[in-house]
Coordinates of C-alpha atoms in Angstrom, one line a residue:
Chain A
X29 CA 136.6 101.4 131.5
X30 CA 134.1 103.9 130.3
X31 CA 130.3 103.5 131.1
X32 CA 128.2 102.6 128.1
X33 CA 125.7 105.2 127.7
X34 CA 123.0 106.2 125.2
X35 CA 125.6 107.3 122.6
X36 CA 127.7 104.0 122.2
X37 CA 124.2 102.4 121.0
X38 CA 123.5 105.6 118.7
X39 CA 126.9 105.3 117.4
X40 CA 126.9 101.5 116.7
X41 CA 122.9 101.9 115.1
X42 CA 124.2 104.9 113.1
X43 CA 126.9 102.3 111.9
X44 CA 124.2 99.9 111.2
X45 CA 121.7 102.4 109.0
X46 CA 124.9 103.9 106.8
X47 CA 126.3 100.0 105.8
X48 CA 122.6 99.1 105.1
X49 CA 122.4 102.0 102.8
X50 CA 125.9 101.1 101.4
X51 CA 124.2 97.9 100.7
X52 CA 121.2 99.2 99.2
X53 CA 122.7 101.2 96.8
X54 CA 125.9 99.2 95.5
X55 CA 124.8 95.8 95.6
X56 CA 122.6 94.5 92.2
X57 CA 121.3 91.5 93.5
X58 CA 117.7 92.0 94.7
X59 CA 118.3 89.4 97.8
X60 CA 121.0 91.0 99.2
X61 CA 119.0 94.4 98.3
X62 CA 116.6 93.1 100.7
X63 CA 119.3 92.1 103.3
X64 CA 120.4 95.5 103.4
X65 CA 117.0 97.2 104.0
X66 CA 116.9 94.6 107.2
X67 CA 120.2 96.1 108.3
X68 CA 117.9 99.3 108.6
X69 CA 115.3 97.7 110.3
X70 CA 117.4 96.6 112.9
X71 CA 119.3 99.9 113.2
X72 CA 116.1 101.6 113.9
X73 CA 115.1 98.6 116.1
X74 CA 118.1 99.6 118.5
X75 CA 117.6 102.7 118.6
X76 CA 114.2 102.6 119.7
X77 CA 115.1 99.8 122.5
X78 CA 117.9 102.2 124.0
X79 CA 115.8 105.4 123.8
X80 CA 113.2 103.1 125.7
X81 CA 116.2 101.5 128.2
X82 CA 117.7 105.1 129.1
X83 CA 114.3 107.2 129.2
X84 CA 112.6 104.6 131.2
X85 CA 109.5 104.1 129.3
X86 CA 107.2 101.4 127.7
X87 CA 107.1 102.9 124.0
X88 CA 110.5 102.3 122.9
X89 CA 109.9 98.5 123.3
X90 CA 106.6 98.1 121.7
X91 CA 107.6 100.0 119.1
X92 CA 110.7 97.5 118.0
X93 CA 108.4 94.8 118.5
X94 CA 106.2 96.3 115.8
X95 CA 108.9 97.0 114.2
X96 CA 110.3 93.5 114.0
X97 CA 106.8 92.2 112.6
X98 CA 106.7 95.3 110.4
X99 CA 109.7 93.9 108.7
X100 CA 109.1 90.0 108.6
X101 CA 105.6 91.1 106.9
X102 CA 108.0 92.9 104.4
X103 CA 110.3 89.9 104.4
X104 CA 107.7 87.6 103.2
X105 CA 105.9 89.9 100.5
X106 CA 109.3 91.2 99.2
X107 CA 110.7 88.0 98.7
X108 CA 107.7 86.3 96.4
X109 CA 108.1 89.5 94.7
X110 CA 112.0 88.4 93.8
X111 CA 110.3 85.0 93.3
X112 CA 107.9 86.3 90.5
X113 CA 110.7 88.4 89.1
X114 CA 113.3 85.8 88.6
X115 CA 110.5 83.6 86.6
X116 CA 109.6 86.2 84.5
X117 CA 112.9 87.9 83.6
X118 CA 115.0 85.1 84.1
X119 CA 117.7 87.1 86.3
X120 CA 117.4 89.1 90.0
X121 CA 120.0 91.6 88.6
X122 CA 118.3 95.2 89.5
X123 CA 119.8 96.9 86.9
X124 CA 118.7 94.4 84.3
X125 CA 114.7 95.1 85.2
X126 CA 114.1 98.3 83.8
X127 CA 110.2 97.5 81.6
X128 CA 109.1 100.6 83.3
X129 CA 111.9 102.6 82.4
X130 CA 111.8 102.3 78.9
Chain B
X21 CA 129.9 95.2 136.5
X22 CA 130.4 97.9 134.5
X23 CA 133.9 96.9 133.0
X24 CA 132.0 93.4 132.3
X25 CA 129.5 95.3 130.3
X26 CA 131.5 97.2 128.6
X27 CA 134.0 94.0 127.0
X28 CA 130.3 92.6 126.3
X29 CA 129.1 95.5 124.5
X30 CA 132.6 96.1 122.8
X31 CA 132.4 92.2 121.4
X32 CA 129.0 92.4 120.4
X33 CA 129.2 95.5 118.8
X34 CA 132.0 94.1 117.0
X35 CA 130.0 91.2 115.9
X36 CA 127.4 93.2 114.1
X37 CA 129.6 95.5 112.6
X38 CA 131.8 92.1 111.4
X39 CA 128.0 90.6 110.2
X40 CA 126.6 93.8 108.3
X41 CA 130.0 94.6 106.8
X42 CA 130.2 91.0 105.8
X43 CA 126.5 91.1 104.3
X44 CA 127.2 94.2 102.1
X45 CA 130.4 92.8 101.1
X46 CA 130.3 89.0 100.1
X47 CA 129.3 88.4 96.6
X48 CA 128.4 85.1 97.4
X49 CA 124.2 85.6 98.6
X50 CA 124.7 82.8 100.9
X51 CA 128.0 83.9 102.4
X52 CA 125.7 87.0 103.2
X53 CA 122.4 85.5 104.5
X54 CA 125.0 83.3 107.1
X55 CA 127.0 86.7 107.9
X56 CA 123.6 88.7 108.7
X57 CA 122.5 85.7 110.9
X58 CA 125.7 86.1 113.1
X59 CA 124.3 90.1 112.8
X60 CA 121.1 89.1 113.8
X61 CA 122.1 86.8 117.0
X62 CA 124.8 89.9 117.9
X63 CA 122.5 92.2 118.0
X64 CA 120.1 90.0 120.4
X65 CA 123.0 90.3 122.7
X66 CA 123.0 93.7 122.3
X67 CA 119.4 93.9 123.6
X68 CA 120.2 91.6 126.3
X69 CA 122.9 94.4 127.7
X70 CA 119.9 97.0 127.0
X71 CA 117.5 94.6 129.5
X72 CA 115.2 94.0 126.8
X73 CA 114.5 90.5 127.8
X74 CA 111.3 89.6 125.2
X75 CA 112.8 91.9 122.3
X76 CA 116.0 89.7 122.4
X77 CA 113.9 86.6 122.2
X78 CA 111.6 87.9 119.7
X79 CA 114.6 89.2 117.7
X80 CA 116.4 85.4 117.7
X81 CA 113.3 83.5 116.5
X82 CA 111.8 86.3 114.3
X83 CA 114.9 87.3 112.8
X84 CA 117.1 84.6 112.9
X85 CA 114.7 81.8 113.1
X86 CA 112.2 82.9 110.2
X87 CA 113.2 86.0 108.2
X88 CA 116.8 84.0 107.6
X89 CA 114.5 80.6 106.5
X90 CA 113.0 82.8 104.0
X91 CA 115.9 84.5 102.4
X92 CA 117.7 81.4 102.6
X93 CA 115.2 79.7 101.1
X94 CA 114.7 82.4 98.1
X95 CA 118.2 82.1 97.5
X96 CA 118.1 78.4 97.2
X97 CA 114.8 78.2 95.2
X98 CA 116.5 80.7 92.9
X99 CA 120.0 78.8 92.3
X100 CA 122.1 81.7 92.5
X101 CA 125.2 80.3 92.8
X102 CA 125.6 79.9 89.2
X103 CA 125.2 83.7 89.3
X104 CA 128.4 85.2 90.4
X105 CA 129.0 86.7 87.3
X106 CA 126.5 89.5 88.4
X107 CA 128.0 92.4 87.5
X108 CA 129.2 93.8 91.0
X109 CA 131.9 96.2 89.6
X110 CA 132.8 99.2 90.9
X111 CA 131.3 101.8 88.9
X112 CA 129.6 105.0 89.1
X113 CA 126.4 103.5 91.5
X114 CA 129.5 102.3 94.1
X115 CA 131.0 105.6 94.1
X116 CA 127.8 107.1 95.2
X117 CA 126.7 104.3 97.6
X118 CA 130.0 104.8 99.3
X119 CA 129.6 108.9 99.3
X120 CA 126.0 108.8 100.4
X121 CA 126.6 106.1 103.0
X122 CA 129.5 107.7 104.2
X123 CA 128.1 111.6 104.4
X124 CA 125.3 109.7 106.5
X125 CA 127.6 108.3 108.8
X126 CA 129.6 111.5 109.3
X127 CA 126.3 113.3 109.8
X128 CA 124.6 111.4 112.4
X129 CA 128.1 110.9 114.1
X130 CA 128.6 114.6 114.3
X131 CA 124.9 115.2 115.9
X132 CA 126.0 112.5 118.1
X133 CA 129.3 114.4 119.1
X134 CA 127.0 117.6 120.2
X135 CA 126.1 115.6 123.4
X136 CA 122.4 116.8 123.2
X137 CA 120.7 115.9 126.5
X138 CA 117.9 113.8 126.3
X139 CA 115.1 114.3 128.9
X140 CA 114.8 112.1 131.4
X141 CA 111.5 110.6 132.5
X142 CA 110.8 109.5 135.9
X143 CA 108.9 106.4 136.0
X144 CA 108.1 103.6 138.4
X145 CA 109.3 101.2 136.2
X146 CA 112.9 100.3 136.5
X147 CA 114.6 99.0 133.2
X148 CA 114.1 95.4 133.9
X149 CA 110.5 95.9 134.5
X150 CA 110.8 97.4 131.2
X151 CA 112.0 94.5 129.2
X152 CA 109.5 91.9 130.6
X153 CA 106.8 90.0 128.6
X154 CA 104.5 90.6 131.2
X155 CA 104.8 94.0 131.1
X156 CA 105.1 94.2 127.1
X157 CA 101.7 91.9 127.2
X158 CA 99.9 94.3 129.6
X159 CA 100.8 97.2 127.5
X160 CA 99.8 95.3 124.4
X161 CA 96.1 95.4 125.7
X162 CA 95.7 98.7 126.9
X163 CA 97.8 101.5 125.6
X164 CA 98.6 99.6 122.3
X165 CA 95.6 98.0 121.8
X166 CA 94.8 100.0 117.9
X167 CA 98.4 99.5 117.0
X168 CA 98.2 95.3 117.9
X169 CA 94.6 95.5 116.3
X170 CA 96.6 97.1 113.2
X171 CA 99.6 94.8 113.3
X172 CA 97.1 91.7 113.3
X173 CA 95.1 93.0 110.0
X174 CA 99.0 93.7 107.7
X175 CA 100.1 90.1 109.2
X176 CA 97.2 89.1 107.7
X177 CA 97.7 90.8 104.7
X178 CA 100.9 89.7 104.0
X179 CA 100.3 86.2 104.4
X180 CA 97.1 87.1 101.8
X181 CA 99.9 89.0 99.3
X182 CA 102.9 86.1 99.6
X183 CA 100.4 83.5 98.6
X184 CA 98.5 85.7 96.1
X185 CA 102.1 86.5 94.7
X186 CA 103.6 83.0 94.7
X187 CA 100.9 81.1 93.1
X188 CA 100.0 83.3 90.4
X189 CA 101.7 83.3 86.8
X190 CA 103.3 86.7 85.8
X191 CA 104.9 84.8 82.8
X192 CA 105.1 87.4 79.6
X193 CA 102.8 85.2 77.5
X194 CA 99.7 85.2 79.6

């Protein structure tokens, strides 16, 4: 059995970042939009926490910690923003929201 | 010890992979709020095996306590289930989230491959110390005192913005 090192919990948090991405970009409901930008969050999260664990230092640790309030501030503002978007256009489809655009 | 470790980090790891694939996947919204809470608590495991005590707690309650009330919540507030027919077809913005996710995966895995070494730091603390909330707290108050102080004032903000947000009307006629 191999010894889990640094690079097992790079590889998995690299796994992490590219599905959120995936996520980010295929999927049209803002929700699950959102969902995939805390797939992100967490990737990063990981990778601060086993940069902290195997270079045996505070940082890495506070750092996710911000991180996680960082992204349940987002959580909250993002999502009464898909609030006030579905009552005023009716659908949380991001391709259907395009005001700006035109 | 080690063999235990790794079947732990091999199951957990499979877990989050299982959760995030299942999030980007499901059409459902709820099917994919439930799959990113079994993400969530897979990936507190995951600190666990890195010794992160507090971050694992913090992650569980933040993450899969509040975050997932919220979304759940959104989604339930929003009756989405009668939206399915959201056009998730695979068209030309698939084919690039697939390329762009993919070439990202590659990339970093490649880097990865190198085998860079990373510096090592000597330190007094060993990686238990590391993970404790007594440590975390003392750290909090010294050397991260402007970041807390900073954390505190956007918490405080985004209470301010949901509120603000939620109760005012952005109909189109007003």
């Amino acid at each position: 059995m191999p010894e889990i090192g640094l690079n097992h919990f790079l590889v998995l948090s690299a796994i992490l970042f590219s599905l959120g991405l995936f996520g980010i970009m295929t999927r049209r409901n803002a929700v699950v939009v959102l969902m995939g930008v805390e797939l992100i969050l967490n990737a990063a999260n990981l990778n601060l926490v086993a940069f902290s664990k195997f270079n045996g230092t505070m940082s890495g640790v506070m750092f996710s910690m911000f991180g996680i309030i960082l992204a349940a501030a987002e959580a909250a503002v993002a999502l009464a923003i898909v609030l006030n978007i579905y009552a005023r256009f009716k659908t949380v489809d991001i391709g259907e929201i395009d005001t700006m655009r035109e | 010890m080690e063999t235990v470790s790794f079947i732990l980090f091999s199951f957990l790891g499979a877990l989050v992979m299982v959760g995030s694939i299942g999030t980007v996947w499901s059409r459902n919204p709820v099917t994919s709020a439930l799959f990113l809470v079994l993400n969530f608590f897979a990936l507190g495991g995951i600190y666990l095996l890195l010794e992160a005590q507090f971050i694992a707690v913090v992650q569980v309650i933040v993450y899969a306590g509040a975050i997932m009330v919220l979304f759940l919540f959104t989604i339930m507030l929003l009756n989405l289930d009668d939206e399915q027919a959201l056009k998730e077809k695979f068209d030309l913005q698939k084919g690039f989230g697939i390329l762009l996710g993919g070439v990202l995966l590659v990339e970093v895995l490649y880097i990865l491959g190198l085998k860079i070494n990373l510096p090592q730091k000597s330190t007094t603390l060993t990686p238990v110390e590391i993970g404790e909330a007594k440590n975390i707290g003392r750290e909090l108050i010294t050397n991260f005192l402007f970041p807390f102080e900073i954390v505190s004032i956007l918490l405080l903000l985004a209470v301010v913005g949901a509120i603000v947000l939620a109760k005012k009307n952005f109909s189109p006629n007003t």
